[in-house]
């Protein structure tokens, strides 16, 4: 009897968890109302990496885990132009900046901006590196992209 009671209680509990709740009625009842546009960009299509890039990418990731940043950066710098993947270029840029290797960061962010010309982060990074190199005039178009994306940037500090 106790077993039957416990089994019934368990089934009721599981059944209650599995049921779908009814959605709450919306406050807006206007059928002509359009939903607000999302600011997020659509995800890029997924594509496979070439077979000869799998080992170098794994090597770079394991090198990062072992704090062998030089190996990781050199491997990513070799793979980024070959793969032409914005995420790889961004990762390479961030790693080079972490290592304070501005020439390598400049190389990687150049590819990143080429692949994602409207990326505020990529353009901000490239503008900062150009200003540090003493080329503020070349940084202005990239700062314009940052300004168009409504990001907060200290433009006078960057240009001084």
Coordinates of N, CA and C in Angstrom, one line a residue:
X1 N 0.8 -1.2 0.0 CA 0.0 0.0 0.0 C 0.9 1.3 0.0
X2 N 1.9 1.2 0.8 CA 2.8 2.4 0.9 C 3.5 2.6 -0.4
X3 N 3.9 1.5 -1.1 CA 4.6 1.5 -2.3 C 3.7 2.2 -3.4
X4 N 2.4 1.8 -3.4 CA 1.5 2.3 -4.4 C 1.3 3.8 -4.1
X5 N 1.2 4.2 -2.9 CA 1.0 5.6 -2.5 C 2.3 6.5 -3.0
X6 N 3.5 5.9 -2.7 CA 4.7 6.7 -3.1 C 4.8 6.7 -4.6
X7 N 4.5 5.7 -5.3 CA 4.5 5.7 -6.8 C 3.6 6.7 -7.4
X8 N 2.4 6.7 -6.8 CA 1.4 7.7 -7.3 C 1.8 9.1 -7.0
X9 N 2.4 9.4 -5.9 CA 2.9 10.7 -5.6 C 4.0 11.1 -6.5
X10 N 4.9 10.2 -6.8 CA 6.0 10.5 -7.7 C 5.5 10.8 -9.1
X11 N 4.5 10.0 -9.6 CA 4.0 10.2 -10.9 C 3.3 11.6 -11.0
X12 N 2.6 11.9 -10.0 CA 1.9 13.2 -10.0 C 2.9 14.4 -10.0
X13 N 4.0 14.2 -9.2 CA 5.0 15.2 -9.1 C 5.7 15.4 -10.5
X14 N 6.0 14.3 -11.1 CA 6.7 14.3 -12.4 C 5.7 14.9 -13.5
X15 N 4.5 14.5 -13.4 CA 3.5 15.0 -14.4 C 3.3 16.5 -14.2
X16 N 3.3 17.0 -13.0 CA 3.2 18.4 -12.8 C 4.4 19.2 -13.3
X17 N 5.6 18.6 -13.2 CA 6.8 19.3 -13.7 C 6.8 19.3 -15.2
X18 N 6.2 18.3 -15.9 CA 6.3 18.1 -17.3 C 5.2 19.0 -18.0
X19 N 4.2 19.4 -17.4 CA 3.2 20.2 -18.1 C 3.7 21.6 -18.4
X20 N 3.1 22.1 -19.6 CA 3.5 23.4 -20.0 C 2.6 24.4 -19.4
X21 N 3.2 25.5 -18.8 CA 2.3 26.5 -18.3 C 1.7 27.3 -19.4
X22 N 0.5 27.8 -19.1 CA -0.2 28.7 -20.1 C 0.5 30.1 -20.1
X23 N 0.7 30.6 -21.3 CA 1.3 32.0 -21.3 C 0.4 33.0 -20.7
X24 N 1.0 34.0 -20.1 CA 0.2 35.1 -19.5 C -0.3 36.0 -20.6
X25 N -1.5 36.5 -20.5 CA -2.1 37.3 -21.5 C -1.2 38.6 -21.6
X26 N -1.0 39.0 -22.9 CA -0.2 40.2 -23.0 C -1.0 41.5 -22.7
X27 N -0.3 42.5 -22.3 CA -1.0 43.8 -22.0 C -1.4 44.5 -23.3
X28 N -0.6 44.4 -24.3 CA -1.0 45.0 -25.6 C -1.9 44.2 -26.3
X29 N -3.1 44.7 -26.6 CA -4.1 44.0 -27.4 C -4.3 44.5 -28.8
X30 N -3.4 45.4 -29.2 CA -3.5 45.9 -30.6 C -3.0 44.9 -31.5
X31 N -3.8 44.3 -32.4 CA -3.3 43.3 -33.4 C -2.4 43.9 -34.4
X32 N -2.4 45.2 -34.7 CA -1.6 45.8 -35.7 C -0.2 46.2 -35.1
X33 N 0.0 46.0 -33.9 CA 1.2 46.4 -33.3 C 2.3 45.5 -33.8
X34 N 3.4 46.1 -34.1 CA 4.6 45.3 -34.6 C 5.5 45.1 -33.4
X35 N 6.1 44.0 -33.3 CA 7.1 43.8 -32.3 C 8.3 44.6 -32.5
X36 N 9.0 45.0 -31.4 CA 10.2 45.9 -31.6 C 11.3 45.1 -32.2
X37 N 12.0 45.8 -33.0 CA 13.2 45.1 -33.7 C 14.3 44.8 -32.8
X38 N 14.9 43.7 -32.9 CA 16.0 43.3 -32.0 C 17.2 43.9 -32.6
X39 N 18.1 44.3 -31.6 CA 19.3 44.9 -32.0 C 20.4 43.9 -32.3
X40 N 20.2 42.7 -32.0 CA 21.2 41.6 -32.2 C 21.3 41.3 -33.7
X41 N 22.5 41.1 -34.2 CA 22.7 40.6 -35.5 C 22.4 39.1 -35.6
X42 N 22.0 38.7 -36.8 CA 21.7 37.3 -36.9 C 23.1 36.5 -36.8
X43 N 23.0 35.3 -36.3 CA 24.1 34.4 -36.2 C 24.7 34.1 -37.6
X44 N 26.0 34.1 -37.8 CA 26.5 33.8 -39.1 C 26.3 32.3 -39.3
X45 N 26.2 31.8 -40.5 CA 26.0 30.4 -40.8 C 27.2 29.6 -40.3
X46 N 26.9 28.4 -39.8 CA 28.0 27.6 -39.3 C 28.7 26.9 -40.5
X47 N 30.0 26.8 -40.4 CA 30.7 26.1 -41.5 C 31.9 25.3 -40.9
X48 N 32.3 24.3 -41.5 CA 33.3 23.4 -41.0 C 34.7 24.0 -41.3
X49 N 35.6 23.8 -40.3 CA 37.0 24.2 -40.5 C 37.6 23.2 -41.5
X50 N 38.6 23.6 -42.2 CA 39.4 22.7 -43.1 C 40.1 21.7 -42.2
X51 N 40.2 20.5 -42.7 CA 40.8 19.4 -41.9 C 42.3 19.7 -41.5
X52 N 43.0 20.4 -42.3 CA 44.4 20.7 -41.9 C 44.5 21.9 -40.9
X53 N 43.4 22.5 -40.5 CA 43.4 23.5 -39.5 C 43.0 23.0 -38.1
X54 N 42.4 21.8 -38.0 CA 42.0 21.3 -36.8 C 43.1 21.1 -35.8
X55 N 44.2 20.5 -36.2 CA 45.3 20.2 -35.3 C 46.0 21.5 -34.9
X56 N 46.3 22.5 -35.8 CA 46.8 23.8 -35.3 C 45.9 24.5 -34.3
X57 N 44.6 24.5 -34.5 CA 43.7 25.2 -33.6 C 43.7 24.5 -32.2
X58 N 43.7 23.1 -32.2 CA 43.8 22.4 -30.9 C 45.1 22.7 -30.3
X59 N 46.2 22.7 -31.0 CA 47.5 23.0 -30.5 C 47.5 24.4 -29.8
X60 N 46.9 25.4 -30.5 CA 46.9 26.7 -29.9 C 46.0 26.7 -28.6
X61 N 44.9 26.0 -28.6 CA 44.1 26.0 -27.4 C 44.8 25.3 -26.2
X62 N 45.5 24.2 -26.5 CA 46.2 23.5 -25.4 C 47.4 24.4 -25.0
X63 N 48.0 25.1 -25.9 CA 49.1 26.0 -25.5 C 48.6 27.1 -24.6
X64 N 47.4 27.6 -24.9 CA 46.8 28.6 -24.0 C 46.6 28.0 -22.6
X65 N 46.1 26.8 -22.5 CA 45.8 26.2 -21.2 C 47.1 25.9 -20.4
X66 N 48.2 25.8 -21.2 CA 49.5 25.5 -20.5 C 50.3 26.8 -20.3
X67 N 49.6 28.0 -20.6 CA 50.3 29.3 -20.5 C 51.4 29.5 -21.4
X68 N 51.4 28.8 -22.5 CA 52.4 28.9 -23.6 C 51.9 29.9 -24.6
X69 N 51.8 31.2 -24.2 CA 51.2 32.2 -25.1 C 51.9 32.4 -26.4
X70 N 53.2 32.3 -26.4 CA 53.9 32.5 -27.7 C 53.5 31.5 -28.8
X71 N 53.4 30.2 -28.4 CA 53.0 29.2 -29.3 C 51.6 29.4 -29.8
X72 N 50.7 29.8 -28.8 CA 49.3 30.0 -29.2 C 49.2 31.2 -30.1
X73 N 49.8 32.3 -29.8 CA 49.7 33.5 -30.7 C 50.3 33.2 -32.1
X74 N 51.4 32.6 -32.2 CA 52.0 32.3 -33.5 C 51.1 31.4 -34.3
X75 N 50.5 30.4 -33.6 CA 49.6 29.5 -34.3 C 48.3 30.2 -34.8
X76 N 47.7 31.0 -33.9 CA 46.5 31.8 -34.3 C 46.9 32.7 -35.4
X77 N 48.0 33.4 -35.4 CA 48.4 34.3 -36.5 C 48.5 33.6 -37.8
X78 N 48.9 32.4 -37.8 CA 49.0 31.6 -39.0 C 47.7 31.2 -39.5
X79 N 46.8 30.8 -38.6 CA 45.5 30.3 -39.0 C 44.4 31.4 -39.3
X80 N 44.5 32.5 -38.7 CA 43.5 33.6 -38.9 C 43.3 34.0 -40.4
X81 N 44.4 34.2 -41.1 CA 44.2 34.6 -42.5 C 43.7 33.4 -43.3
X82 N 44.1 32.3 -43.0 CA 43.7 31.1 -43.7 C 42.3 30.8 -43.5
X83 N 41.8 30.9 -42.3 CA 40.4 30.5 -42.0 C 39.4 31.7 -42.3
X84 N 39.9 32.9 -42.2 CA 39.1 34.1 -42.4 C 37.8 34.1 -41.6
X85 N 37.9 33.8 -40.4 CA 36.8 33.6 -39.4 C 36.9 34.8 -38.4
X86 N 35.8 35.6 -38.3 CA 35.9 36.8 -37.4 C 36.2 36.4 -36.0
X87 N 35.7 35.3 -35.5 CA 35.9 34.9 -34.1 C 37.4 34.5 -33.9
X88 N 38.0 33.9 -34.9 CA 39.4 33.6 -34.7 C 40.2 34.8 -34.7
X89 N 39.9 35.8 -35.6 CA 40.7 37.0 -35.7 C 40.5 37.8 -34.4
X90 N 39.3 37.8 -33.8 CA 39.0 38.5 -32.6 C 39.8 37.9 -31.4
X91 N 39.8 36.6 -31.4 CA 40.6 35.8 -30.4 C 42.1 36.1 -30.5
X92 N 42.6 36.1 -31.7 CA 44.0 36.4 -31.9 C 44.3 37.9 -31.5
X93 N 43.4 38.8 -31.8 CA 43.6 40.2 -31.4 C 43.7 40.3 -29.9
X94 N 42.7 39.7 -29.2 CA 42.7 39.8 -27.7 C 43.9 39.2 -27.1
X95 N 44.4 38.0 -27.7 CA 45.6 37.4 -27.1 C 46.8 38.3 -27.3
X96 N 46.9 38.8 -28.5 CA 48.1 39.7 -28.8 C 48.1 40.9 -27.9
X97 N 46.9 41.5 -27.6 CA 46.8 42.6 -26.7 C 47.1 42.2 -25.3
X98 N 46.7 41.0 -24.9 CA 47.0 40.5 -23.5 C 48.5 40.4 -23.4
X99 N 49.2 40.0 -24.4 CA 50.6 39.8 -24.4 C 51.4 41.1 -24.6
X100 N 50.7 42.2 -24.9 CA 51.3 43.5 -25.2 C 52.1 43.4 -26.4
X101 N 51.7 42.7 -27.4 CA 52.4 42.6 -28.7 C 51.6 43.3 -29.8
X102 N 51.8 44.7 -29.8 CA 51.0 45.5 -30.7 C 51.1 45.2 -32.2
X103 N 52.3 44.9 -32.7 CA 52.4 44.6 -34.1 C 51.5 43.4 -34.5
X104 N 51.5 42.4 -33.7 CA 50.7 41.2 -33.9 C 49.2 41.6 -33.7
X105 N 48.9 42.4 -32.7 CA 47.5 42.8 -32.5 C 47.0 43.6 -33.7
X106 N 47.9 44.5 -34.2 CA 47.5 45.3 -35.4 C 47.2 44.4 -36.6
X107 N 48.0 43.4 -36.8 CA 47.8 42.5 -37.9 C 46.5 41.7 -37.8
X108 N 46.2 41.2 -36.6 CA 45.0 40.5 -36.4 C 43.8 41.3 -36.4
X109 N 43.8 42.5 -35.9 CA 42.6 43.4 -35.9 C 42.4 43.9 -37.3
X110 N 43.4 44.1 -38.1 CA 43.2 44.5 -39.5 C 42.3 43.5 -40.2
X111 N 42.6 42.2 -40.0 CA 41.8 41.1 -40.6 C 40.4 41.1 -40.0
X112 N 40.3 41.3 -38.7 CA 39.0 41.3 -38.1 C 38.1 42.4 -38.6
X113 N 38.7 43.6 -38.8 CA 37.9 44.7 -39.4 C 37.5 44.5 -40.8
X114 N 38.4 43.8 -41.5 CA 38.1 43.4 -42.9 C 36.9 42.5 -43.0
X115 N 36.9 41.5 -42.0 CA 35.8 40.5 -42.0 C 34.5 41.0 -41.4
X116 N 34.6 41.9 -40.4 CA 33.4 42.5 -39.8 C 33.6 44.0 -39.8
X117 N 33.4 44.7 -40.9 CA 33.6 46.1 -41.0 C 32.7 47.0 -40.1
X118 N 31.6 46.4 -39.7 CA 30.6 47.2 -38.8 C 30.8 46.9 -37.3
X119 N 31.8 46.1 -37.0 CA 32.0 45.7 -35.6 C 32.6 46.9 -34.8
X120 N 31.9 47.3 -33.8 CA 32.3 48.5 -33.0 C 33.6 48.1 -32.3
X121 N 33.6 46.9 -31.7 CA 34.8 46.5 -30.9 C 36.1 46.4 -31.8
X122 N 35.9 45.8 -33.0 CA 37.1 45.7 -33.9 C 37.6 47.1 -34.3
X123 N 36.6 48.0 -34.7 CA 37.0 49.3 -35.1 C 37.6 50.1 -34.0
X124 N 37.1 50.0 -32.8 CA 37.6 50.7 -31.6 C 39.1 50.2 -31.3
X125 N 39.3 48.9 -31.4 CA 40.6 48.4 -31.2 C 41.6 48.9 -32.2
X126 N 41.2 48.8 -33.5 CA 42.0 49.3 -34.6 C 42.3 50.8 -34.4
X127 N 41.3 51.6 -34.1 CA 41.6 53.0 -33.9 C 42.6 53.3 -32.8
X128 N 42.4 52.5 -31.7 CA 43.3 52.7 -30.6 C 44.7 52.4 -31.0
X129 N 44.9 51.3 -31.7 CA 46.3 50.9 -32.1 C 46.8 51.9 -33.1
X130 N 46.0 52.4 -34.0 CA 46.5 53.4 -35.0 C 47.0 54.6 -34.3
X131 N 46.2 55.1 -33.3 CA 46.6 56.3 -32.5 C 47.9 56.0 -31.7
X132 N 48.0 54.9 -31.2 CA 49.3 54.5 -30.5 C 50.5 54.5 -31.4
X133 N 50.2 54.2 -32.7 CA 51.3 54.2 -33.7 C 51.5 55.6 -34.2
X134 N 50.8 56.6 -33.7 CA 51.0 58.0 -34.2 C 50.3 58.3 -35.5
X135 N 49.2 57.5 -35.8 CA 48.4 57.7 -37.0 C 47.0 58.1 -36.7
X136 N 46.7 59.2 -36.1 CA 45.3 59.5 -35.7 C 44.4 59.8 -36.9
X137 N 45.0 60.3 -38.0 CA 44.1 60.6 -39.1 C 43.5 59.3 -39.7
X138 N 44.3 58.2 -39.7 CA 43.8 56.9 -40.2 C 42.8 56.3 -39.2
X139 N 42.8 56.8 -38.0 CA 41.9 56.2 -37.0 C 40.5 56.8 -37.1
X140 N 40.4 58.0 -37.7 CA 39.1 58.7 -37.7 C 37.9 57.9 -38.3
X141 N 38.1 57.2 -39.4 CA 37.0 56.4 -40.0 C 36.5 55.3 -39.1
X142 N 37.5 54.8 -38.3 CA 37.2 53.7 -37.4 C 36.4 54.2 -36.2
X143 N 36.8 55.4 -35.8 CA 36.1 56.0 -34.6 C 34.7 56.4 -35.1
X144 N 34.5 56.7 -36.3 CA 33.1 57.0 -36.8 C 32.2 55.8 -36.7
X145 N 32.8 54.6 -37.0 CA 32.0 53.4 -36.9 C 31.6 53.2 -35.4
X146 N 32.6 53.5 -34.5 CA 32.3 53.4 -33.1 C 31.2 54.3 -32.7
X147 N 31.2 55.6 -33.1 CA 30.2 56.6 -32.8 C 28.9 56.2 -33.4
X148 N 28.8 55.6 -34.6 CA 27.6 55.2 -35.2 C 26.9 54.1 -34.4
X149 N 27.7 53.3 -33.7 CA 27.1 52.2 -32.9 C 26.8 52.6 -31.5
X150 N 26.8 53.9 -31.2 CA 26.4 54.5 -29.9 C 27.2 53.9 -28.8
X151 N 28.4 53.6 -29.0 CA 29.3 53.1 -27.9 C 29.9 54.3 -27.2
X152 N 30.1 54.2 -25.9 CA 30.8 55.3 -25.2 C 32.3 55.1 -25.4
X153 N 32.9 56.1 -25.9 CA 34.3 56.2 -26.1 C 34.8 57.6 -25.8
X154 N 35.9 57.7 -25.2 CA 36.5 58.9 -24.8 C 37.4 59.4 -26.0
X155 N 36.7 60.0 -27.0 CA 37.4 60.4 -28.2 C 38.5 61.4 -28.0
X156 N 38.3 62.5 -27.2 CA 39.4 63.4 -27.0 C 40.6 62.7 -26.4
X157 N 40.4 61.8 -25.4 CA 41.6 61.1 -24.8 C 42.3 60.3 -25.9
X158 N 41.5 59.6 -26.7 CA 42.1 58.8 -27.8 C 42.9 59.6 -28.8
X159 N 42.4 60.8 -29.1 CA 43.1 61.6 -30.1 C 44.2 62.5 -29.5
X160 N 44.4 62.5 -28.2 CA 45.4 63.4 -27.7 C 46.7 62.7 -27.6

